XYZ file of C-alpha atoms in Angstrom:
676
model
C 31.333 12.322 -4.009
C 30.665 15.677 -2.361
C 27.332 16.156 -0.626
C 26.192 18.966 -2.916
C 26.844 16.825 -5.997
C 24.548 14.031 -4.874
C 21.275 13.517 -6.642
C 18.207 13.449 -4.414
C 15.596 10.710 -4.530
C 12.246 10.867 -2.694
C 10.005 7.783 -2.768
C 6.676 7.255 -1.038
C 4.418 4.265 -0.670
C 0.680 4.609 -0.403
C 0.004 4.797 3.318
C -1.662 1.605 4.541
C -5.280 1.861 5.687
C -5.351 1.137 9.418
C -8.438 -1.081 9.415
C -6.679 -4.454 9.645
C -3.329 -6.228 9.465
C -1.886 -6.131 5.917
C -1.623 -9.446 4.066
C 1.243 -10.496 1.798
C -0.145 -8.640 -1.217
C -0.363 -5.385 0.775
C 3.182 -5.884 2.061
C 4.684 -6.269 -1.424
C 4.520 -2.507 -1.932
C 6.792 -1.619 0.954
C 9.223 -4.449 0.062
C 9.474 -3.245 -3.530
C 9.830 0.378 -2.442
C 12.587 -0.507 -0.012
C 14.506 -2.357 -2.732
C 14.205 0.643 -5.067
C 15.375 3.078 -2.378
C 18.325 0.875 -1.374
C 19.300 0.645 -5.039
C 19.310 4.439 -5.382
C 21.468 4.723 -2.269
C 23.896 2.276 -3.875
C 24.160 4.687 -6.814
C 25.297 7.423 -4.452
C 22.012 9.319 -4.233
C 20.714 11.014 -1.125
C 17.360 9.366 -0.475
C 14.221 9.923 1.570
C 11.736 7.086 1.984
C 8.282 7.748 3.446
C 5.542 5.300 4.390
C 2.871 5.225 7.095
C -0.794 4.673 7.915
C -4.075 6.238 6.794
C -6.203 6.384 9.950
C -9.498 8.194 9.319
C -12.808 7.282 7.724
C -16.143 5.580 8.202
C -14.759 2.064 7.936
C -12.385 2.635 10.842
C -15.165 4.247 12.875
C -17.282 1.136 12.277
C -14.414 -1.227 13.152
C -13.763 0.607 16.411
C -17.456 0.478 17.304
C -17.532 -3.275 16.703
C -14.410 -3.694 18.853
C -15.930 -1.615 21.668
C -13.062 0.912 21.747
C -12.459 4.454 20.518
C -11.284 5.013 16.934
C -7.991 6.405 18.237
C -7.382 3.299 20.319
C -8.244 1.158 17.333
C -5.846 2.868 14.901
C -3.086 2.981 17.529
C -3.215 -0.803 17.655
C -3.452 -1.439 13.917
C -0.860 1.194 12.997
C 1.576 -0.421 15.418
C 0.825 -3.795 13.863
C 1.464 -2.462 10.359
C 4.712 -0.837 11.392
C 5.754 -4.111 12.991
C 5.245 -5.952 9.690
C 7.176 -3.247 7.800
C 10.053 -3.592 10.281
C 9.949 -7.386 10.065
C 10.443 -7.019 6.315
C 13.549 -4.890 7.027
C 12.197 -1.801 5.268
C 14.549 1.127 5.761
C 12.012 3.977 5.728
C 13.091 7.410 6.909
C 9.683 8.575 8.100
C 6.550 6.716 9.181
C 3.656 9.160 9.047
C 0.276 8.710 10.713
C -2.637 10.846 9.559
C -3.669 11.310 13.193
C -0.359 13.111 13.842
C -1.153 16.618 15.037
C 1.160 18.317 12.525
C -0.554 16.507 9.666
C -4.020 17.336 11.017
C -3.231 21.049 11.278
C -1.722 21.158 7.791
C -4.765 19.419 6.257
C -7.125 21.883 7.942
C -5.147 24.800 6.534
C -5.085 23.236 3.064
C -8.873 22.751 3.134
C -9.416 26.359 4.227
C -7.041 27.612 1.544
C -8.962 25.711 -1.141
C -12.211 27.193 0.156
C -10.872 30.734 0.318
C -9.564 30.629 -3.257
C -12.866 29.312 -4.604
C -11.801 25.736 -5.369
C -14.274 24.318 -2.836
C -18.024 24.949 -2.545
C -20.865 23.500 -0.435
C -23.615 21.309 -1.892
C -25.330 17.959 -1.473
C -23.992 14.594 -2.506
C -26.318 11.822 -3.582
C -24.893 8.655 -5.057
C -23.417 5.266 -4.280
C -20.833 4.906 -1.514
C -18.380 2.051 -0.947
C -17.389 2.031 2.722
C -14.354 -0.325 2.403
C -12.819 1.874 -0.321
C -14.118 5.173 1.138
C -15.226 6.082 -2.403
C -18.278 7.555 -4.140
C -19.605 6.308 -7.478
C -22.269 7.371 -9.953
C -25.098 5.182 -11.277
C -23.136 4.528 -14.459
C -20.034 3.405 -12.543
C -21.764 0.933 -10.207
C -21.905 -2.639 -11.534
C -24.915 -4.692 -10.401
C -25.123 -2.752 -7.156
C -21.453 -3.315 -6.392
C -18.299 -1.207 -6.252
C -16.479 -1.151 -9.623
C -13.090 -1.387 -7.851
C -13.488 -3.955 -5.058
C -16.739 -5.682 -6.056
C -18.382 -5.244 -2.660
C -21.937 -3.891 -2.188
C -22.450 -0.110 -2.229
C -25.043 1.917 -0.343
C -27.108 4.862 -1.499
C -25.966 7.979 0.326
C -27.171 11.544 0.461
C -25.559 14.181 2.607
C -24.397 17.760 2.729
C -20.831 18.014 1.520
C -18.152 20.315 0.176
C -16.992 19.738 -3.390
C -13.731 20.484 -5.192
C -14.041 22.080 -8.671
C -12.080 19.477 -10.615
C -13.128 20.883 -13.996
C -11.061 24.002 -13.319
C -7.815 22.025 -13.643
C -8.615 19.178 -16.078
C -7.130 20.781 -19.187
C -3.961 21.633 -17.322
C -3.661 18.053 -16.030
C -4.182 16.572 -19.498
C -1.505 18.892 -20.883
C 0.904 17.706 -18.185
C 0.213 14.034 -18.900
C 0.688 14.598 -22.634
C 3.985 16.455 -22.150
C 5.328 14.062 -19.501
C 4.892 10.516 -20.876
C 6.797 9.110 -17.890
C 4.334 10.588 -15.366
C 2.079 7.502 -15.173
C 3.562 4.013 -15.509
C 3.042 1.371 -16.727
C 1.706 2.803 -19.996
C -1.493 0.748 -19.779
C -2.406 2.489 -16.525
C -2.048 5.912 -18.150
C -4.409 5.006 -20.977
C -6.954 3.740 -18.457
C -6.947 7.001 -16.491
C -7.116 9.290 -19.511
C -9.745 7.356 -21.453
C -11.978 6.319 -18.532
C -11.928 9.460 -16.393
C -10.444 12.532 -18.053
C -11.543 12.375 -21.681
C -15.122 11.210 -21.113
C -18.485 12.610 -22.055
C -19.580 15.153 -19.465
C -16.015 15.664 -18.254
C -14.492 14.997 -14.849
C -17.030 15.349 -12.051
C -16.370 17.582 -9.064
C -15.044 15.614 -6.098
C -16.781 15.336 -2.734
C -14.143 16.428 -0.185
C -16.055 16.357 3.115
C -18.457 14.083 4.990
C -21.164 14.665 7.606
C -22.501 11.128 8.118
C -19.663 10.148 10.470
C -17.286 11.991 12.769
C -13.951 10.096 12.681
C -11.934 12.435 10.526
C -10.178 15.789 10.525
C -12.761 18.497 11.380
C -13.292 21.336 8.936
C -12.307 24.375 11.007
C -15.010 26.717 9.700
C -17.854 24.146 9.606
C -17.564 21.619 12.436
C -20.383 19.424 11.117
C -18.004 18.326 8.365
C -14.882 16.188 8.427
C -12.348 16.163 5.588
C -12.878 13.375 3.068
C -10.353 10.639 3.780
C -8.674 10.816 0.368
C -7.917 14.536 0.584
C -6.595 13.858 4.070
C -4.499 10.834 3.037
C -2.981 12.135 -0.185
C -1.542 15.232 1.432
C 0.687 13.067 3.648
C 3.299 13.073 0.876
C 3.954 16.765 1.480
C 3.091 17.070 5.186
C 5.696 14.353 5.848
C 8.275 16.808 4.510
C 6.982 19.605 6.741
C 4.845 21.443 4.172
C 3.436 24.740 5.432
C 0.198 25.762 3.613
C 0.748 29.391 4.591
C 3.948 29.620 2.545
C 4.799 29.547 -1.141
C 7.037 26.823 -2.541
C 10.025 29.149 -2.432
C 9.321 29.915 1.247
C 9.150 26.246 2.321
C 11.886 24.678 4.426
C 15.147 23.557 2.821
C 14.191 19.948 3.612
C 10.924 20.293 1.713
C 12.507 21.964 -1.309
C 15.289 19.374 -1.338
C 12.951 16.433 -1.800
C 9.778 17.820 -3.380
C 8.645 17.027 -6.021
C 8.700 13.322 -5.225
C 10.612 11.153 -7.670
C 7.987 8.428 -7.473
C 4.789 7.475 -5.681
C 4.683 3.658 -5.545
C 1.038 2.592 -5.244
C -1.325 -0.272 -6.000
C -3.087 -0.157 -9.355
C -6.479 0.067 -7.593
C -5.836 3.593 -6.277
C -4.300 5.025 -9.428
C -7.274 7.341 -10.044
C -6.737 9.153 -6.746
C -2.997 9.591 -7.337
C -2.981 10.528 -11.023
C -6.109 12.716 -11.167
C -7.167 14.084 -7.785
C -3.715 14.404 -6.211
C -2.137 16.315 -9.133
C -5.115 18.660 -9.194
C -4.784 19.321 -5.451
C -1.102 20.123 -6.014
C -1.960 22.486 -8.863
C -4.382 24.287 -6.557
C -1.557 24.617 -4.018
C 0.786 25.885 -6.746
C 3.231 23.035 -6.093
C 5.188 20.957 -8.635
C 3.723 17.555 -9.507
C 5.515 14.302 -8.623
C 7.814 13.057 -11.368
C 6.212 9.628 -11.570
C 3.303 7.580 -10.246
C 4.009 3.862 -10.568
C 0.968 1.613 -10.223
C 2.166 -1.883 -9.404
C 0.057 -5.019 -9.963
C -1.479 -7.223 -7.262
C -0.491 -10.522 -5.715
C -3.174 -13.201 -5.969
C -3.218 -16.580 -4.273
C -2.861 -18.719 -7.375
C -5.628 -17.339 -9.587
C -7.830 -16.133 -6.707
C -7.877 -13.031 -4.555
C -6.867 -13.588 -0.950
C -9.867 -14.364 1.246
C -10.185 -15.776 4.753
C -13.223 -17.771 3.698
C -11.003 -19.585 1.193
C -8.249 -19.969 3.763
C -5.696 -18.382 1.450
C -4.753 -15.178 3.264
C -0.964 -15.139 3.688
C 0.832 -12.757 6.038
C 4.413 -11.754 5.286
C 5.621 -11.857 8.890
C 4.251 -15.378 9.398
C 5.893 -16.451 6.145
C 9.192 -14.982 7.378
C 9.072 -17.302 10.403
C 9.567 -20.164 7.935
C 11.579 -18.631 5.077
C 13.315 -15.680 6.847
C 12.624 -12.044 6.032
C 15.065 -12.112 3.117
C 13.407 -15.250 1.787
C 10.049 -13.473 1.761
C 11.541 -10.323 0.243
C 13.209 -12.338 -2.487
C 10.047 -14.214 -3.412
C 7.935 -11.055 -3.512
C 10.422 -9.186 -5.686
C 11.265 -12.071 -8.017
C 7.687 -13.240 -8.555
C 5.855 -9.986 -9.330
C 5.846 -9.033 -13.037
C 6.166 -5.414 -14.174
C 2.585 -4.938 -15.376
C 0.655 -8.197 -14.835
C -0.605 -9.524 -11.508
C 1.694 -11.833 -9.592
C 0.801 -15.169 -8.047
C 1.727 -16.750 -4.740
C 1.177 -20.337 -3.683
C 2.913 -22.207 -0.908
C 4.327 -24.635 -3.467
C 5.885 -21.835 -5.530
C 7.370 -20.152 -2.444
C 9.069 -23.388 -1.367
C 10.297 -24.166 -4.888
C 11.784 -20.713 -5.516
C 13.318 -20.616 -2.030
C 14.965 -24.035 -2.364
C 16.045 -23.502 -5.981
C 17.276 -19.912 -6.058
C 18.347 -19.234 -2.488
C 19.333 -22.625 -1.077
C 20.798 -24.337 -4.164
C 22.006 -21.449 -6.300
C 23.114 -18.715 -3.905
C 23.624 -20.500 -0.603
C 25.350 -23.535 -2.097
C 27.679 -21.374 -4.207
C 28.841 -19.340 -1.229
C 29.293 -22.290 1.100
C 31.103 -24.481 -1.448
C 33.485 -21.674 -2.318
C 34.291 -20.787 1.295
C 34.714 -24.435 2.249
C 37.114 -25.020 -0.669
C 39.128 -21.933 0.222
C 39.401 -23.159 3.809
C 40.391 -26.661 2.704
C 42.949 -25.668 0.075
C 44.260 -22.265 1.289
C 43.460 -22.182 5.015
C 40.921 -19.352 4.467
C 43.459 -17.032 2.807
C 42.249 -15.275 -0.357
C 44.594 -16.512 -3.115
C 46.049 -14.291 -5.845
C 44.663 -14.576 -9.411
C 48.054 -15.342 -10.942
C 47.082 -17.921 -13.553
C 44.187 -16.506 -15.606
C 42.431 -18.165 -18.523
C 39.731 -17.051 -20.965
C 37.077 -18.718 -18.837
C 37.915 -16.307 -16.026
C 37.535 -13.312 -18.324
C 34.045 -14.460 -19.260
C 33.052 -14.366 -15.591
C 34.580 -10.924 -15.102
C 32.748 -9.531 -18.135
C 29.477 -11.097 -17.034
C 29.724 -9.314 -13.686
C 29.977 -5.963 -15.482
C 27.170 -6.840 -17.879
C 24.969 -7.937 -14.979
C 25.495 -4.637 -13.206
C 24.555 -2.725 -16.362
C 21.402 -4.840 -16.718
C 20.420 -4.352 -13.065
C 20.819 -0.581 -13.375
C 18.759 -0.535 -16.565
C 15.949 -2.644 -15.099
C 15.834 -0.923 -11.715
C 15.789 2.541 -13.285
C 12.616 1.493 -15.134
C 11.102 -0.350 -12.109
C 11.423 -3.810 -13.688
C 12.463 -5.240 -10.331
C 11.845 -8.927 -11.058
C 13.834 -8.656 -14.281
C 16.778 -7.172 -12.378
C 16.812 -10.175 -10.060
C 16.674 -12.530 -13.032
C 20.033 -11.186 -14.235
C 21.624 -11.627 -10.803
C 20.384 -15.206 -10.534
C 21.813 -15.865 -14.006
C 25.197 -14.633 -12.756
C 25.030 -17.022 -9.789
C 24.068 -19.867 -12.104
C 27.060 -19.073 -14.313
C 29.363 -19.072 -11.285
C 28.098 -22.501 -10.253
C 28.706 -23.728 -13.807
C 32.223 -22.241 -13.605
C 32.903 -24.575 -10.680
C 31.823 -27.558 -12.750
C 33.972 -26.400 -15.681
C 37.135 -25.755 -13.655
C 36.740 -28.690 -11.160
C 38.785 -27.222 -8.275
C 38.829 -30.627 -6.522
C 40.729 -32.049 -9.502
C 43.151 -29.126 -9.632
C 43.875 -29.636 -5.931
C 45.315 -33.080 -6.639
C 48.145 -31.649 -8.762
C 50.625 -29.376 -6.964
C 51.721 -27.878 -10.297
C 48.185 -26.543 -10.752
C 48.012 -24.818 -7.370
C 48.264 -21.332 -8.910
C 45.416 -22.204 -11.255
C 43.398 -23.519 -8.298
C 43.990 -20.268 -6.441
C 42.977 -18.245 -9.491
C 39.725 -20.198 -9.805
C 38.852 -19.677 -6.143
C 39.752 -15.986 -6.370
C 37.353 -15.513 -9.289
C 34.618 -17.348 -7.428
C 35.070 -15.163 -4.349
C 35.269 -11.951 -6.409
C 32.136 -12.898 -8.348
C 30.300 -13.680 -5.113
C 31.429 -10.270 -3.868
C 29.900 -8.569 -6.925
C 26.692 -10.591 -6.593
C 26.390 -9.656 -2.916
C 26.685 -5.946 -3.761
C 23.972 -6.304 -6.411
C 21.775 -8.333 -4.065
C 21.978 -5.874 -1.188
C 18.897 -3.818 -2.174
C 16.820 -6.994 -2.444
C 18.051 -9.199 0.440
C 20.127 -6.828 2.600
C 20.762 -9.060 5.625
C 21.987 -11.931 3.465
C 24.175 -9.618 1.387
C 25.828 -8.283 4.535
C 26.410 -11.804 5.797
C 28.072 -12.784 2.516
C 30.294 -9.698 2.477
C 31.283 -10.462 6.071
C 32.097 -14.101 5.293
C 34.252 -13.272 2.260
C 36.113 -10.605 4.237
C 35.063 -7.532 2.239
C 35.577 -5.033 5.025
C 35.549 -2.068 2.652
C 31.989 -2.746 1.470
C 30.793 -3.341 5.014
C 32.425 -0.125 6.185
C 30.585 1.818 3.488
C 27.277 0.246 4.447
C 27.763 0.853 8.157
C 29.074 4.404 7.798
C 26.308 5.629 5.501
C 22.823 5.883 6.936
C 19.550 6.575 5.173
C 20.208 10.237 4.485
C 23.485 9.533 2.696
C 24.278 7.773 -0.552
C 27.139 5.350 -0.983
C 28.828 4.252 -4.166
C 28.922 0.470 -4.120
C 27.820 0.164 -7.737
C 30.421 2.682 -8.859
C 33.227 1.135 -6.806
C 32.660 -2.468 -7.824
C 31.710 -2.384 -11.491
C 32.770 -0.819 -14.767
C 36.309 -2.113 -15.266
C 38.528 -5.131 -14.660
C 40.506 -3.100 -12.113
C 37.418 -2.729 -9.918
C 36.720 -6.445 -10.110
C 40.297 -7.308 -9.151
C 40.302 -4.775 -6.294
C 39.126 -7.636 -4.086
C 42.220 -7.938 -1.846
C 44.238 -11.130 -2.283
C 46.074 -12.104 0.880
C 43.145 -11.279 3.130
C 41.135 -13.944 4.898
C 37.597 -15.265 4.708
C 35.486 -16.463 7.618
C 33.967 -19.835 8.385
C 31.031 -20.665 6.144
C 27.503 -20.840 7.487
C 24.246 -22.013 5.976
C 22.620 -18.915 4.472
C 19.265 -20.588 3.819
C 18.162 -23.884 5.353
C 16.454 -26.280 2.953
C 12.701 -26.660 3.432
C 11.170 -30.141 3.421
C 8.403 -29.486 0.897
C 6.081 -32.311 1.913
C 6.201 -31.581 5.638
C 5.898 -27.826 5.216
C 2.963 -28.087 2.822
C 1.189 -30.254 5.391
C 1.692 -27.544 8.024
C 0.410 -24.883 5.653
C -2.661 -26.974 4.868
C -3.431 -27.336 8.569
C -3.150 -23.561 8.965
C -5.398 -23.031 5.941
C -8.085 -25.293 7.371
C -7.899 -23.459 10.713
C -8.213 -20.116 8.914
C -11.297 -21.308 7.025
C -12.841 -22.642 10.223
C -12.296 -19.314 11.983
C -13.752 -17.381 9.029
C -16.835 -19.600 9.043
C -17.282 -19.078 12.785
C -17.013 -15.299 12.357
C -19.501 -15.384 9.495
C -22.001 -17.374 11.544
C -21.549 -14.999 14.455
C -22.224 -12.042 12.166
C -25.386 -13.581 10.739
C -28.661 -12.552 12.381
C -29.945 -15.062 14.893
C -33.462 -16.427 14.723
C -35.564 -14.572 17.323
C -36.638 -16.771 20.212
C -39.673 -16.336 22.467
C -41.495 -13.869 20.217
C -45.265 -14.299 20.387
C -47.085 -14.930 17.115
C -49.906 -12.598 16.093
C -52.803 -13.027 13.710
C -53.337 -11.127 10.492
C -56.102 -9.120 12.123
C -53.750 -7.749 14.764
C -51.083 -6.954 12.198
C -53.629 -5.107 10.053
C -54.371 -2.887 13.041
C -50.943 -1.288 12.473
C -51.377 1.563 10.001
C -48.158 1.992 7.967
C -48.122 4.974 5.620
C -45.601 6.560 3.266
C -44.395 10.061 4.071
C -41.780 12.616 3.089
C -39.446 14.451 5.471
C -40.108 18.174 5.073
C -37.680 19.353 7.725
C -35.506 17.890 10.436
C -33.555 19.265 13.373
C -31.923 18.064 16.567
C -33.992 18.168 19.754
C -32.384 20.620 22.201
C -30.896 18.843 25.213
C -31.364 15.351 23.717
C -28.355 13.502 22.273
C -30.373 10.787 20.518
C -33.501 12.552 19.243
C -34.261 14.193 15.925
C -37.504 16.110 15.323
C -38.953 15.379 11.861
C -41.800 17.222 10.149
C -43.546 14.725 7.851
C -45.928 15.103 4.946
C -48.317 12.131 4.622
C -50.139 13.621 1.671
C -53.397 13.953 3.556
C -51.833 15.711 6.583
C -48.577 16.891 8.148
C -47.359 15.752 11.519
C -44.366 15.812 13.870
C -42.405 12.655 14.754
C -39.464 12.321 17.140
C -36.963 9.565 16.379
C -33.918 8.333 18.311
C -31.587 8.259 15.298
C -29.448 11.350 15.899
C -26.417 9.119 16.483
C -26.706 7.688 12.982
C -28.079 10.506 10.816
C -27.572 14.213 10.385
C -30.737 16.263 9.689
C -29.511 16.973 6.158
C -29.386 13.225 5.471
C -33.167 12.971 5.927
C -34.647 16.130 4.424
C -36.507 15.292 1.225
C -36.301 11.530 1.755
C -39.392 9.310 1.719
C -39.945 7.003 4.686
C -42.499 4.671 6.264
C -44.315 5.901 9.373
C -46.507 4.107 11.899
C -49.457 6.463 11.473
C -51.836 5.217 14.192
C -49.451 5.195 17.147
C -50.727 7.017 20.219
C -49.054 10.424 20.714
C -46.160 10.443 23.194
C -44.310 13.267 24.998
C -40.517 13.089 24.601
C -38.267 15.776 26.121
C -41.321 18.042 26.378
C -42.238 17.643 22.698
C -45.110 15.656 21.207
C -44.384 12.793 18.800
C -47.156 11.501 16.564
C -45.883 8.244 15.128
C -42.684 6.322 14.501
C -40.557 5.917 11.370
C -39.410 2.425 10.387
C -35.744 1.498 10.767
C -33.701 -1.689 11.161
C -30.786 -2.640 13.377
C -29.694 -2.309 16.980
C -26.019 -1.224 17.160
C -26.227 0.341 13.683
C -29.662 1.784 12.902
C -30.729 2.110 9.252
C -33.843 4.068 8.288
C -36.027 2.390 5.657
C -36.049 4.792 2.712
C -38.457 4.575 -0.224
C -38.023 5.343 -3.911
C -38.423 8.994 -4.873
C -41.499 8.263 -6.990
C -43.417 6.645 -4.097
C -46.819 8.440 -3.622
C -47.395 10.098 -0.241
C -49.894 8.590 2.192
C -49.853 5.213 0.475
C -50.601 2.317 2.800
C -47.758 -0.164 3.308
C -48.858 -3.810 3.496
């Protein structure tokens, strides 16, 4: 196939958040994406596969602070760890982007400025509920019992100056696109959720907060350095910056590489971030006058049994650790075979062992080894000619073609587990073929030697077809099989064609009897090896249980360490002494930084009966805009003190040492009220 005739296929994963090592459920996405990309290469398409790490945000800033290192040092370590897991899973990505890459940073700054200049962004104040782990804002109606509607963790009230994107400007256009492109959001249930819960709701789609001022670890807004770009605007644009997008140019003026691969054929993401990818991201692209991606596929989650993975339960599983026991291909196979198309998948140690021993050891590994060993025993490793065919052989040949058709159909629609089911059925049929033809019986009769050779040829040729189909899913094993059965042509194609080129294994091996019988008789096979070593279920489960107990013990120790310790050596006071402290409610009228002081803010307070000035060492934790208009508690009878040449008349109440939190009061709290 000539280069210009090749179809192009661009796939991205969601970039992993660089706050911690990804567990098995997080790793599924890159395994699935890799299988899809390898499949498209096998169809002869020119592919580009992008993944990477999302490295900005408040959560990362907090993690770095707790670790006692800079945010950049922190994300350097975690990003390297994530990439190591991706490599361990044999993912064949073309580009690994980091949102701290200078080219990405500069492009995001230009995109933000462009949005502002064309009137899509305006400055205002945000007040609502914020989920730090998800880096997401929510309204009162979205919060459930004080917790994030997506992850279920507690949210905090936040108020800060921010820039907003005018989402309403593009909603009708987005709805029209979704209606006219039914394949844009899959599965179908995800599309209905987005349209009904966010786009076609009373009050319409709210404008999106696209900057933050309450922390500094992010991409600075070039024309307002108090602001950093909201992490989701930063992260989502990686799909185009990875291709070298230049915000100063039109689509037609972009590089050939960009125009070759954009729009993306598919964004593969977790179902929990579908809102960002099917609402906010398309609107950003519309504002940039760029085509929308062809598809956003929201895959389900992996749970441990029926539970979410949690260290406190001791059920967090890491893919690289699992690969130490089951090999990388064993982990890939389980992840791909076990995850349904639309429903959440389940992983338990028992199910991993069972599927590994049943499908890979017994079905695949045993078939290959038995066949190679029989060919060595009866034909001295020479591939015999299929000179004595029977109807039973034709059934196997036809099933190979039917299996290929099924795999193409299922993979084109992202039903990955279903595709593997068809391949396993082919292997099962080949094993049954051995039982039906009984080569060991044929070998006893010299007159049936041609029939024996024909049987072994069909077994080897079927294994060859299965290996080609299995390559996207378990690539190392597929290569090993092709090597052992002496298919040098397939190996040459795989070795000669790198990521940027497509090869035609599916076209060369399936579609007619001639392609099946192109497997060269007269060649030789290699010595058999054990593809997958059997796992002793009882012993391995005992090891896993020991690891689970250790994980729970560590989680408990970390939890105890994080809990506040009972203060020791603090003198007790009587009620009379406590009542000497005059605590009053007040409202912050104005606030500004104290010149020459890194820690101090100067607050003008209204106590209802008087106004006074208070200096507070909270500049590290709050911007002035965060405090203006808020109601606080002040120690009203504290002796005046001179700080940095300015008088302070009181102290506002706050908690914490490393992370200071001002005690805020409800908006309807009367001023000057005594706090008891």
